[in-house]
mmCIF file of C-alpha atoms in Angstrom:
data_model
loop_
_atom_site.group_PDB
_atom_site.id
_atom_site.type_symbol
_atom_site.label_atom_id
_atom_site.label_comp_id
_atom_site.label_asym_id
_atom_site.label_seq_id
_atom_site.Cartn_x
_atom_site.Cartn_y
_atom_site.Cartn_z
ATOM 1 C CA MET A 1 84.404 82.894 96.428
ATOM 2 C CA ALA A 2 83.201 84.481 99.822
ATOM 3 C CA LEU A 3 80.211 85.947 98.170
ATOM 4 C CA PHE A 4 79.388 82.609 96.257
ATOM 5 C CA TYR A 5 79.782 80.879 99.612
ATOM 6 C CA TYR A 6 77.418 83.162 101.447
ATOM 7 C CA TRP A 7 75.120 82.979 98.630
ATOM 8 C CA VAL A 8 74.549 79.143 99.360
ATOM 9 C CA PHE A 9 75.179 79.301 103.097
ATOM 10 C CA PRO A 10 71.762 80.376 104.521
ATOM 11 C CA THR A 11 69.664 77.543 102.665
ATOM 12 C CA HIS A 12 66.968 78.027 105.154
ATOM 13 C CA SER A 13 66.568 81.596 104.229
ATOM 14 C CA SER A 14 64.722 83.184 101.518
ATOM 15 C CA ARG A 15 66.037 84.325 98.015
ATOM 16 C CA PHE A 16 65.671 87.815 99.180
ATOM 17 C CA ILE A 17 68.191 87.342 102.043
ATOM 18 C CA ARG A 18 70.654 85.629 99.723
ATOM 19 C CA PHE A 19 70.544 88.522 97.459
ATOM 20 C CA GLN A 20 70.706 90.808 100.493
ATOM 21 C CA LEU A 21 74.058 89.180 101.308
ATOM 22 C CA ILE A 22 75.443 89.360 97.974
ATOM 23 C CA ALA A 23 74.557 93.084 97.685
ATOM 24 C CA LEU A 24 75.633 93.947 101.289
ATOM 25 C CA GLY A 25 78.955 92.246 100.562
ATOM 26 C CA LEU A 26 79.689 94.477 97.420
ATOM 27 C CA TYR A 27 78.356 97.564 99.446
ATOM 28 C CA HIS A 28 80.738 96.918 102.444
ATOM 29 C CA VAL A 29 83.780 96.127 100.057
ATOM 30 C CA GLY A 30 83.069 99.564 98.422
ATOM 31 C CA PHE A 31 83.445 101.037 102.100
ATOM 32 C CA SER A 32 86.708 99.237 102.449
ATOM 33 C CA PHE A 33 88.205 100.902 99.450
ATOM 34 C CA PHE A 34 86.587 104.439 100.542
ATOM 35 C CA TYR A 35 87.786 103.907 104.151
ATOM 36 C CA HIS A 36 91.375 103.251 102.733
ATOM 37 C CA GLN A 37 91.285 106.469 100.529
ATOM 38 C CA TYR A 38 89.986 108.520 103.516
ATOM 39 C CA LEU A 39 92.676 107.240 106.045
ATOM 40 C CA THR A 40 95.513 107.497 103.577
ATOM 41 C CA SER A 41 94.669 111.061 102.651
ATOM 42 C CA GLN A 42 93.572 112.250 106.280
ATOM 43 C CA GLY A 43 95.660 110.230 108.521
ATOM 44 C CA GLY A 44 94.317 108.308 111.698
ATOM 45 C CA ASP A 45 94.814 105.734 114.227
ATOM 46 C CA ALA A 46 94.028 102.621 111.687
ATOM 47 C CA ILE A 47 97.505 103.183 109.836
ATOM 48 C CA ARG A 48 99.496 103.000 113.205
ATOM 49 C CA TYR A 49 97.277 100.054 114.189
ATOM 50 C CA TRP A 50 98.290 98.181 110.922
ATOM 51 C CA GLU A 51 102.108 99.245 111.254
ATOM 52 C CA VAL A 52 101.956 98.089 114.784
ATOM 53 C CA SER A 53 103.212 101.357 115.999
ATOM 54 C CA ALA A 54 100.143 102.709 117.845
ATOM 55 C CA ASP A 55 101.354 101.941 121.394
ATOM 56 C CA LEU A 56 104.853 100.812 121.828
ATOM 57 C CA SER A 57 105.069 100.942 125.669
ATOM 58 C CA GLN A 58 105.229 97.124 126.051
ATOM 59 C CA TYR A 59 108.544 97.264 124.211
ATOM 60 C CA ALA A 60 107.785 94.047 122.555
ATOM 61 C CA GLN A 61 110.602 92.215 120.866
ATOM 62 C CA SER A 62 108.398 89.279 119.400
ATOM 63 C CA TRP A 63 104.949 88.355 118.325
ATOM 64 C CA MET A 64 103.672 87.294 121.530
ATOM 65 C CA GLY A 65 105.313 90.360 123.318
ATOM 66 C CA TYR A 66 102.542 92.275 121.579
ATOM 67 C CA PHE A 67 99.802 90.521 123.219
ATOM 68 C CA GLY A 68 97.330 92.314 125.533
ATOM 69 C CA PHE A 69 94.089 94.176 125.454
ATOM 70 C CA SER A 70 92.561 97.003 123.179
ATOM 71 C CA THR A 71 95.316 98.441 121.127
ATOM 72 C CA PHE A 72 97.984 95.694 122.101
ATOM 73 C CA PHE A 73 95.454 93.253 120.881
ATOM 74 C CA ILE A 74 95.049 94.643 117.718
ATOM 75 C CA GLN A 75 98.692 95.160 117.000
ATOM 76 C CA TRP A 76 99.101 91.422 118.028
ATOM 77 C CA LEU A 77 96.823 90.550 115.372
ATOM 78 C CA ASN A 78 98.441 92.667 112.773
ATOM 79 C CA TYR A 79 101.911 91.666 113.479
ATOM 80 C CA ILE A 80 101.983 88.793 111.056
ATOM 81 C CA PRO A 81 100.097 90.141 108.166
ATOM 82 C CA TYR A 82 102.174 93.327 108.442
ATOM 83 C CA LYS A 83 105.654 92.564 109.539
ATOM 84 C CA VAL A 84 105.910 88.746 108.407
ATOM 85 C CA LEU A 85 103.942 88.940 105.263
ATOM 86 C CA ASP A 86 104.385 92.484 104.393
ATOM 87 C CA LEU A 87 100.945 92.963 103.384
ATOM 88 C CA SER A 88 99.738 96.454 102.476
ATOM 89 C CA PHE A 89 97.295 98.772 104.332
ATOM 90 C CA LEU A 90 94.755 98.125 101.688
ATOM 91 C CA SER A 91 94.896 94.283 102.135
ATOM 92 C CA GLY A 92 94.277 95.102 106.021
ATOM 93 C CA ASN A 93 91.195 97.212 105.329
ATOM 94 C CA LEU A 94 89.736 94.513 102.947
ATOM 95 C CA GLY A 95 90.605 91.606 105.449
ATOM 96 C CA TYR A 96 89.133 93.741 108.407
ATOM 97 C CA GLY A 97 86.199 94.617 106.170
ATOM 98 C CA PHE A 98 85.433 90.895 105.468
ATOM 99 C CA LEU A 99 85.504 90.283 109.260
ATOM 100 C CA SER A 100 82.874 92.887 109.860
ATOM 101 C CA PHE A 101 80.914 91.626 106.981
ATOM 102 C CA ILE A 102 80.461 88.398 108.961
ATOM 103 C CA GLY A 103 78.676 90.515 111.636
ATOM 104 C CA LEU A 104 76.361 92.048 108.855
ATOM 105 C CA ILE A 105 75.350 88.488 107.843
ATOM 106 C CA PHE A 106 74.490 87.765 111.383
ATOM 107 C CA GLY A 107 72.545 90.913 111.689
ATOM 108 C CA ALA A 108 70.723 90.199 108.379
ATOM 109 C CA LEU A 109 69.686 86.610 109.314
ATOM 110 C CA LEU A 110 68.437 87.742 112.762
ATOM 111 C CA THR A 111 66.347 90.415 111.229
ATOM 112 C CA GLU A 112 64.574 87.830 108.933
ATOM 113 C CA ARG A 113 63.906 85.874 112.191
ATOM 114 C CA LEU A 114 62.849 88.896 114.561
ATOM 115 C CA PHE A 115 60.313 90.449 112.216
ATOM 116 C CA GLU A 116 56.880 89.151 111.499
ATOM 117 C CA ARG A 117 56.540 88.995 107.694
ATOM 118 C CA VAL A 118 54.080 91.222 106.116
ATOM 119 C CA LYS A 119 51.599 88.879 104.387
ATOM 120 C CA ASN A 120 51.077 91.279 101.297
ATOM 121 C CA LYS A 121 53.441 92.312 98.818
ATOM 122 C CA SER A 122 53.928 95.594 100.017
ATOM 123 C CA LEU A 123 57.505 97.241 99.932
ATOM 124 C CA ILE A 124 56.972 97.933 103.728
ATOM 125 C CA ARG A 125 58.188 94.120 104.225
ATOM 126 C CA TYR A 126 61.474 95.148 103.478
ATOM 127 C CA LEU A 127 61.730 98.081 105.958
ATOM 128 C CA PRO A 128 63.751 96.389 108.765
ATOM 129 C CA PHE A 129 66.506 95.515 106.530
ATOM 130 C CA LEU A 130 67.121 99.036 105.761
ATOM 131 C CA ILE A 131 69.192 99.522 108.988
ATOM 132 C CA TRP A 132 72.000 97.205 107.407
ATOM 133 C CA TRP A 133 72.482 99.851 104.620
ATOM 134 C CA PHE A 134 73.120 103.042 106.803
ATOM 135 C CA PRO A 135 76.553 104.208 105.796
ATOM 136 C CA GLY A 136 77.833 104.867 109.531
ATOM 137 C CA ILE A 137 77.770 101.118 110.385
ATOM 138 C CA HIS A 138 79.797 100.424 107.205
ATOM 139 C CA PHE A 139 82.274 103.100 107.288
ATOM 140 C CA TRP A 140 83.699 102.615 110.802
ATOM 141 C CA THR A 141 83.836 98.897 110.444
ATOM 142 C CA ALA A 142 85.159 98.547 106.797
ATOM 143 C CA GLY A 143 88.705 98.747 107.635
ATOM 144 C CA VAL A 144 91.521 98.376 110.189
ATOM 145 C CA SER A 145 89.879 99.395 113.577
ATOM 146 C CA LYS A 146 88.758 98.190 116.768
ATOM 147 C CA GLU A 147 85.216 98.987 115.861
ATOM 148 C CA ALA A 148 85.386 96.163 112.970
ATOM 149 C CA LEU A 149 86.469 93.567 115.585
ATOM 150 C CA LEU A 150 84.000 94.770 118.324
ATOM 151 C CA PHE A 151 81.097 94.893 115.749
ATOM 152 C CA LEU A 152 81.864 91.098 114.580
ATOM 153 C CA GLY A 153 82.038 90.112 118.316
ATOM 154 C CA LEU A 154 78.862 91.969 119.307
ATOM 155 C CA MET A 155 76.829 90.508 116.266
ATOM 156 C CA GLY A 156 78.301 87.020 116.938
ATOM 157 C CA LEU A 157 77.136 87.157 120.661
ATOM 158 C CA PHE A 158 73.739 88.686 119.530
ATOM 159 C CA TYR A 159 73.118 86.025 116.960
ATOM 160 C CA PHE A 160 73.960 83.147 119.181
ATOM 161 C CA SER A 161 71.916 84.473 121.937
ATOM 162 C CA PHE A 162 68.813 83.754 119.720
ATOM 163 C CA SER A 163 70.257 80.402 118.337
ATOM 164 C CA GLN A 164 68.251 77.383 119.630
ATOM 165 C CA ASP A 165 71.386 74.902 119.706
ATOM 166 C CA LYS A 166 74.015 75.015 122.695
ATOM 167 C CA SER A 167 76.589 76.959 120.756
ATOM 168 C CA VAL A 168 78.528 77.439 123.866
ATOM 169 C CA TYR A 169 82.034 77.416 122.080
ATOM 170 C CA LEU A 170 81.121 79.741 119.389
ATOM 171 C CA THR A 171 79.453 82.165 121.991
ATOM 172 C CA LEU A 172 82.644 82.218 124.187
ATOM 173 C CA ILE A 173 84.814 82.922 121.179
ATOM 174 C CA PHE A 174 82.869 85.917 120.245
ATOM 175 C CA TRP A 175 82.637 86.937 123.829
ATOM 176 C CA LEU A 176 86.346 86.741 124.100
ATOM 177 C CA LEU A 177 86.809 88.998 120.947
ATOM 178 C CA VAL A 178 84.910 91.605 122.630
ATOM 179 C CA PHE A 179 86.661 91.229 125.862
ATOM 180 C CA LEU A 180 90.164 91.688 124.256
ATOM 181 C CA VAL A 181 89.139 94.688 122.078
ATOM 182 C CA LYS A 182 87.002 96.404 124.560
ATOM 183 C CA PRO A 183 87.517 94.902 128.289
ATOM 184 C CA LEU A 184 84.895 97.017 129.812
ATOM 185 C CA ILE A 185 82.032 95.779 127.402
ATOM 186 C CA GLY A 186 83.458 92.360 127.562
ATOM 187 C CA LEU A 187 82.756 92.429 131.483
ATOM 188 C CA LEU A 188 79.490 93.894 131.051
ATOM 189 C CA PHE A 189 78.540 90.802 128.801
ATOM 190 C CA VAL A 190 79.907 88.189 131.678
ATOM 191 C CA PHE A 191 76.365 88.716 133.473
ATOM 192 C CA TRP A 192 74.655 88.065 130.076
ATOM 193 C CA LEU A 193 76.919 84.966 129.493
ATOM 194 C CA LEU A 194 75.960 83.643 133.056
ATOM 195 C CA ILE A 195 72.101 84.155 132.087
ATOM 196 C CA LEU A 196 72.553 82.757 128.655
ATOM 197 C CA PHE A 197 74.502 79.478 129.560
ATOM 198 C CA TRP A 198 72.198 78.878 132.512
ATOM 199 C CA LYS A 199 69.133 79.021 130.331
ATOM 200 C CA LYS A 200 70.973 76.709 127.522
ATOM 201 C CA SER A 201 72.233 74.185 130.158
ATOM 202 C CA GLY A 202 68.585 73.066 130.662
ATOM 203 C CA SER A 203 68.331 69.993 132.571
ATOM 204 C CA GLN A 204 72.077 69.563 132.739
ATOM 205 C CA LYS A 205 72.515 72.010 135.493
ATOM 206 C CA ARG A 206 76.060 70.918 136.347
ATOM 207 C CA VAL A 207 77.086 72.353 133.093
ATOM 208 C CA GLY A 208 75.464 75.641 133.860
ATOM 209 C CA ILE A 209 76.846 75.689 137.452
ATOM 210 C CA GLY A 210 80.429 74.771 135.929
ATOM 211 C CA LEU A 211 80.131 77.506 133.462
ATOM 212 C CA VAL A 212 79.128 80.170 136.173
ATOM 213 C CA PHE A 213 82.148 79.223 138.331
ATOM 214 C CA GLY A 214 84.491 79.305 135.352
ATOM 215 C CA LEU A 215 83.323 82.991 134.283
ATOM 216 C CA LEU A 216 83.259 84.339 137.904
ATOM 217 C CA PRO A 217 87.187 84.411 138.072
ATOM 218 C CA VAL A 218 87.248 86.162 134.747
ATOM 219 C CA LEU A 219 84.855 88.934 136.153
ATOM 220 C CA TYR A 220 86.861 89.162 139.171
ATOM 221 C CA LEU A 221 90.345 89.632 137.379
ATOM 222 C CA GLY A 222 88.989 91.760 134.763
ATOM 223 C CA ALA A 223 87.385 94.045 137.182
ATOM 224 C CA ARG A 224 90.720 94.343 139.195
ATOM 225 C CA TRP A 225 92.364 95.374 135.849
ATOM 226 C CA LEU A 226 89.753 97.853 134.847
ATOM 227 C CA TRP A 227 90.024 99.412 138.195
ATOM 228 C CA ALA A 228 93.914 99.816 137.912
ATOM 229 C CA TYR A 229 93.357 101.010 134.347
ATOM 230 C CA SER A 230 90.763 103.705 135.092
ATOM 231 C CA HIS A 231 92.852 105.252 138.037
ATOM 232 C CA LEU A 232 89.779 105.582 140.034
ATOM 233 C CA GLU A 233 90.582 106.181 143.716
ATOM 234 C CA ALA A 234 87.173 105.475 144.968
ATOM 235 C CA ILE A 235 83.890 104.350 143.791
ATOM 236 C CA SER A 236 81.793 107.579 144.222
ATOM 237 C CA PHE A 237 79.947 110.172 142.077
ATOM 238 C CA SER A 238 82.538 112.881 142.621
ATOM 239 C CA GLU A 239 85.455 110.633 141.560
ATOM 240 C CA PHE A 240 83.591 109.510 138.203
ATOM 241 C CA MET A 241 83.061 113.330 137.592
ATOM 242 C CA ARG A 242 86.555 113.876 138.113
ATOM 243 C CA LEU A 243 87.647 111.305 135.690
ATOM 244 C CA SER A 244 84.921 112.552 133.114
ATOM 245 C CA GLN A 245 86.549 116.141 133.442
ATOM 246 C CA GLU A 246 90.125 114.966 132.920
ATOM 247 C CA GLN A 247 88.940 112.935 129.757
ATOM 248 C CA MET A 248 87.231 116.028 128.457
ATOM 249 C CA GLU A 249 90.186 118.109 128.897
ATOM 250 C CA PHE A 250 92.593 115.635 127.491
ATOM 251 C CA LEU A 251 90.438 115.436 124.225
ATOM 252 C CA SER A 252 89.943 119.208 124.186
ATOM 253 C CA ALA A 253 93.917 119.500 123.822
ATOM 254 C CA TYR A 254 93.506 118.083 120.357
ATOM 255 C CA GLN A 255 91.214 121.160 119.221
ATOM 256 C CA ALA A 256 89.040 118.934 116.957
ATOM 257 C CA HIS A 257 86.998 120.817 114.380
ATOM 258 C CA THR A 258 83.815 119.551 115.644
ATOM 259 C CA GLU A 259 84.550 119.844 119.191
ATOM 260 C CA LEU A 260 81.528 120.587 121.429
ATOM 261 C CA PRO A 261 81.486 122.341 125.001
ATOM 262 C CA MET A 262 80.629 119.173 126.630
ATOM 263 C CA LEU A 263 81.618 120.038 130.151
ATOM 264 C CA GLY A 264 79.229 123.238 129.942
ATOM 265 C CA TYR A 265 76.165 121.053 129.120
ATOM 266 C CA SER A 266 73.684 119.601 131.317
ATOM 267 C CA TRP A 267 73.568 115.849 131.546
ATOM 268 C CA ILE A 268 70.226 115.576 129.704
ATOM 269 C CA PHE A 269 71.834 117.922 126.661
ATOM 270 C CA ARG A 270 74.919 115.917 126.840
ATOM 271 C CA LEU A 271 72.890 112.641 125.959
ATOM 272 C CA ILE A 272 70.923 114.483 123.526
ATOM 273 C CA SER A 273 74.265 115.532 121.827
ATOM 274 C CA VAL A 274 75.436 111.872 121.457
ATOM 275 C CA PHE A 275 71.977 110.386 120.598
ATOM 276 C CA PHE A 276 70.859 113.036 117.983
ATOM 277 C CA ARG A 277 73.520 115.652 117.072
ATOM 278 C CA PRO A 278 74.346 117.044 114.670
ATOM 279 C CA PHE A 279 70.930 118.180 113.779
ATOM 280 C CA ILE A 280 70.038 118.767 110.205
ATOM 281 C CA TRP A 281 70.596 122.702 110.629
ATOM 282 C CA GLU A 282 74.146 121.981 112.140
ATOM 283 C CA ILE A 283 75.551 120.507 109.116
ATOM 284 C CA TRP A 284 78.930 121.831 107.399
ATOM 285 C CA ASP A 285 79.706 119.133 104.548
ATOM 286 C CA ILE A 286 78.432 115.969 102.965
ATOM 287 C CA TYR A 287 79.694 113.891 105.588
ATOM 288 C CA SER A 288 77.909 115.824 108.386
ATOM 289 C CA LEU A 289 74.833 115.870 106.237
ATOM 290 C CA ILE A 290 74.850 111.900 106.033
ATOM 291 C CA PHE A 291 75.311 111.842 109.872
ATOM 292 C CA ALA A 292 72.603 114.242 110.537
ATOM 293 C CA LEU A 293 70.219 112.370 108.301
ATOM 294 C CA GLU A 294 71.006 109.135 110.240
ATOM 295 C CA ASN A 295 70.470 111.047 113.454
ATOM 296 C CA LEU A 296 67.108 112.358 112.314
ATOM 297 C CA LEU A 297 66.018 108.874 111.336
ATOM 298 C CA MET A 298 66.830 107.690 114.905
ATOM 299 C CA LEU A 299 64.984 110.485 116.322
ATOM 300 C CA GLY A 300 61.883 109.548 114.219
ATOM 301 C CA LEU A 301 62.071 105.872 115.445
ATOM 302 C CA PHE A 302 62.770 106.896 118.988
ATOM 303 C CA PHE A 303 59.628 109.094 118.881
ATOM 304 C CA ALA A 304 57.682 106.459 117.323
ATOM 305 C CA ALA A 305 58.655 103.777 119.794
ATOM 306 C CA ILE A 306 57.742 105.956 122.653
ATOM 307 C CA LEU A 307 54.203 106.722 121.003
ATOM 308 C CA LEU A 308 53.140 103.672 119.312
ATOM 309 C CA GLY A 309 55.276 100.810 121.138
ATOM 310 C CA PHE A 310 55.794 101.849 124.875
ATOM 311 C CA ARG A 311 53.223 99.299 126.145
ATOM 312 C CA LYS A 312 55.030 96.469 124.367
ATOM 313 C CA LEU A 313 58.335 97.056 126.018
ATOM 314 C CA LYS A 314 57.787 94.586 128.650
ATOM 315 C CA ARG A 315 57.543 91.902 125.995
ATOM 316 C CA LEU A 316 60.897 92.657 124.324
ATOM 317 C CA PRO A 317 62.997 89.612 123.972
ATOM 318 C CA LEU A 318 65.554 89.138 126.633
ATOM 319 C CA ALA A 319 68.338 89.098 124.626
ATOM 320 C CA LEU A 320 67.378 92.454 122.940
ATOM 321 C CA SER A 321 66.595 93.914 126.194
ATOM 322 C CA TYR A 322 70.041 93.328 127.383
ATOM 323 C CA PHE A 323 71.741 94.715 124.495
ATOM 324 C CA LEU A 324 69.379 97.666 124.352
ATOM 325 C CA LEU A 325 70.309 98.364 128.012
ATOM 326 C CA LEU A 326 73.932 97.966 127.385
ATOM 327 C CA THR A 327 73.422 100.245 124.608
ATOM 328 C CA LEU A 328 72.008 103.114 126.448
ATOM 329 C CA LEU A 329 74.788 102.587 129.238
ATOM 330 C CA MET A 330 77.569 103.126 126.531
ATOM 331 C CA PHE A 331 75.728 106.047 125.051
ATOM 332 C CA PHE A 332 75.640 107.516 128.641
ATOM 333 C CA LEU A 333 79.371 106.714 129.069
ATOM 334 C CA TYR A 334 80.003 108.372 125.771
ATOM 335 C CA SER A 335 78.220 111.608 126.977
ATOM 336 C CA MET A 336 80.496 111.741 130.013
ATOM 337 C CA THR A 337 83.828 111.002 128.142
ATOM 338 C CA LEU A 338 83.362 112.345 124.462
ATOM 339 C CA ASN A 339 83.537 115.898 123.233
ATOM 340 C CA ASN A 340 83.178 115.687 119.306
ATOM 341 C CA TYR A 341 80.887 114.739 116.679
ATOM 342 C CA GLY A 342 83.459 112.529 114.929
ATOM 343 C CA LEU A 343 83.961 110.340 118.094
ATOM 344 C CA PHE A 344 80.174 110.191 118.719
ATOM 345 C CA TYR A 345 79.648 108.841 115.232
ATOM 346 C CA ARG A 346 82.723 106.380 115.504
ATOM 347 C CA MET A 347 81.956 105.006 118.875
ATOM 348 C CA LYS A 348 78.355 104.613 118.649
ATOM 349 C CA SER A 349 78.270 103.016 115.224
ATOM 350 C CA VAL A 350 78.792 99.593 116.339
ATOM 351 C CA TRP A 351 75.711 100.145 118.882
ATOM 352 C CA LEU A 352 73.223 101.599 116.406
ATOM 353 C CA PRO A 353 71.929 98.263 115.129
ATOM 354 C CA PHE A 354 70.569 97.429 118.595
ATOM 355 C CA LEU A 355 68.737 100.676 119.074
ATOM 356 C CA TYR A 356 67.283 100.384 115.564
ATOM 357 C CA ILE A 357 66.214 96.761 115.949
ATOM 358 C CA SER A 358 64.617 97.723 119.339
ATOM 359 C CA PHE A 359 62.755 100.610 117.969
ATOM 360 C CA LEU A 360 61.549 98.740 114.950
ATOM 361 C CA TRP A 361 60.262 95.687 117.108
ATOM 362 C CA LEU A 362 58.168 97.944 119.163
ATOM 363 C CA ILE A 363 56.420 99.670 116.384
ATOM 364 C CA TRP A 364 56.161 96.687 113.924
ATOM 365 C CA PRO A 365 52.873 95.574 115.031
ATOM 366 C CA PHE A 366 51.686 98.918 114.216
ATOM 367 C CA ILE A 367 53.197 98.928 110.945
ATOM 368 C CA ILE A 368 51.899 95.591 109.966
ATOM 369 C CA ARG A 369 48.285 96.549 110.741
ATOM 370 C CA LYS A 370 48.495 99.777 108.671
ATOM 371 C CA SER A 371 50.057 97.633 105.617
ATOM 372 C CA GLN A 372 47.193 95.253 105.798
#
């Protein structure tokens, strides 16, 4: 029923897009089953999230007692389906997979809008849509995880940033989802909401001013909570490096198979590791090969964007520019707080679409010229 609904939903779109949504839906459901099999055999946080046992420090005695940010929020979300309805872990993975599939729908529809169509019937016209088929995006969002909810929230924000109507309430709902799952990322998007709502208010400046003053308390309270949660004693470079070192040492205690000596790397090589490693010559199994191939493609897009699209950088749409800047910021934070390939792949998976779309947008005029 869901697939049929999304077949007829984008009536303004081409038959190709409608076929894409059907095929992507089936592909994504396949990853939900694979995610379920992988987690049940290898173990992971997702099982504890589903069984509402990942973090019991709240000593909750009721459903609302679980409510909170991050892990607490996902446990609150899973309380009724697991504890009340007694649904299986597979049901949870399929449900979360469906939610993240809605994010894929937003992405596919925006891809059609952002990229000028090639006039001839060359297969090159389908190139931008390939980014939605890369397995990394699907695997980490196909089941019970923070990534599935974060991906839905980010793609909802991204989609409605380009929407022509004044979808204030829908935009706020997707932002609230991001904020509850990842408070830091939600706070970083408050500035974008202020810009977006001011632009959409148009002549109704009172609406814009009201939204600005409505969001400022959220920014203040959220910043105070984040400050207490981070355990920073001061805003300084040395304090940030101390926090980074403590996080690296904490992760090193797990002795992950794919751990890297990040503390011994320079800043540049840390960033290179998060962006592009493992390289193709560093693979050790089929999963690392897939990861390395995605990294190789991103490396090619990166150099192509630098060489062919650097001058067009100033004309990047404002929304895409903001999402790209936040993506680069998150990758920098990951380079200072993560130390193994598995975490790299997991954490950056929800941000990869914004990198791919940005790089492709910069080189797309060159591709169109060559295809004609």
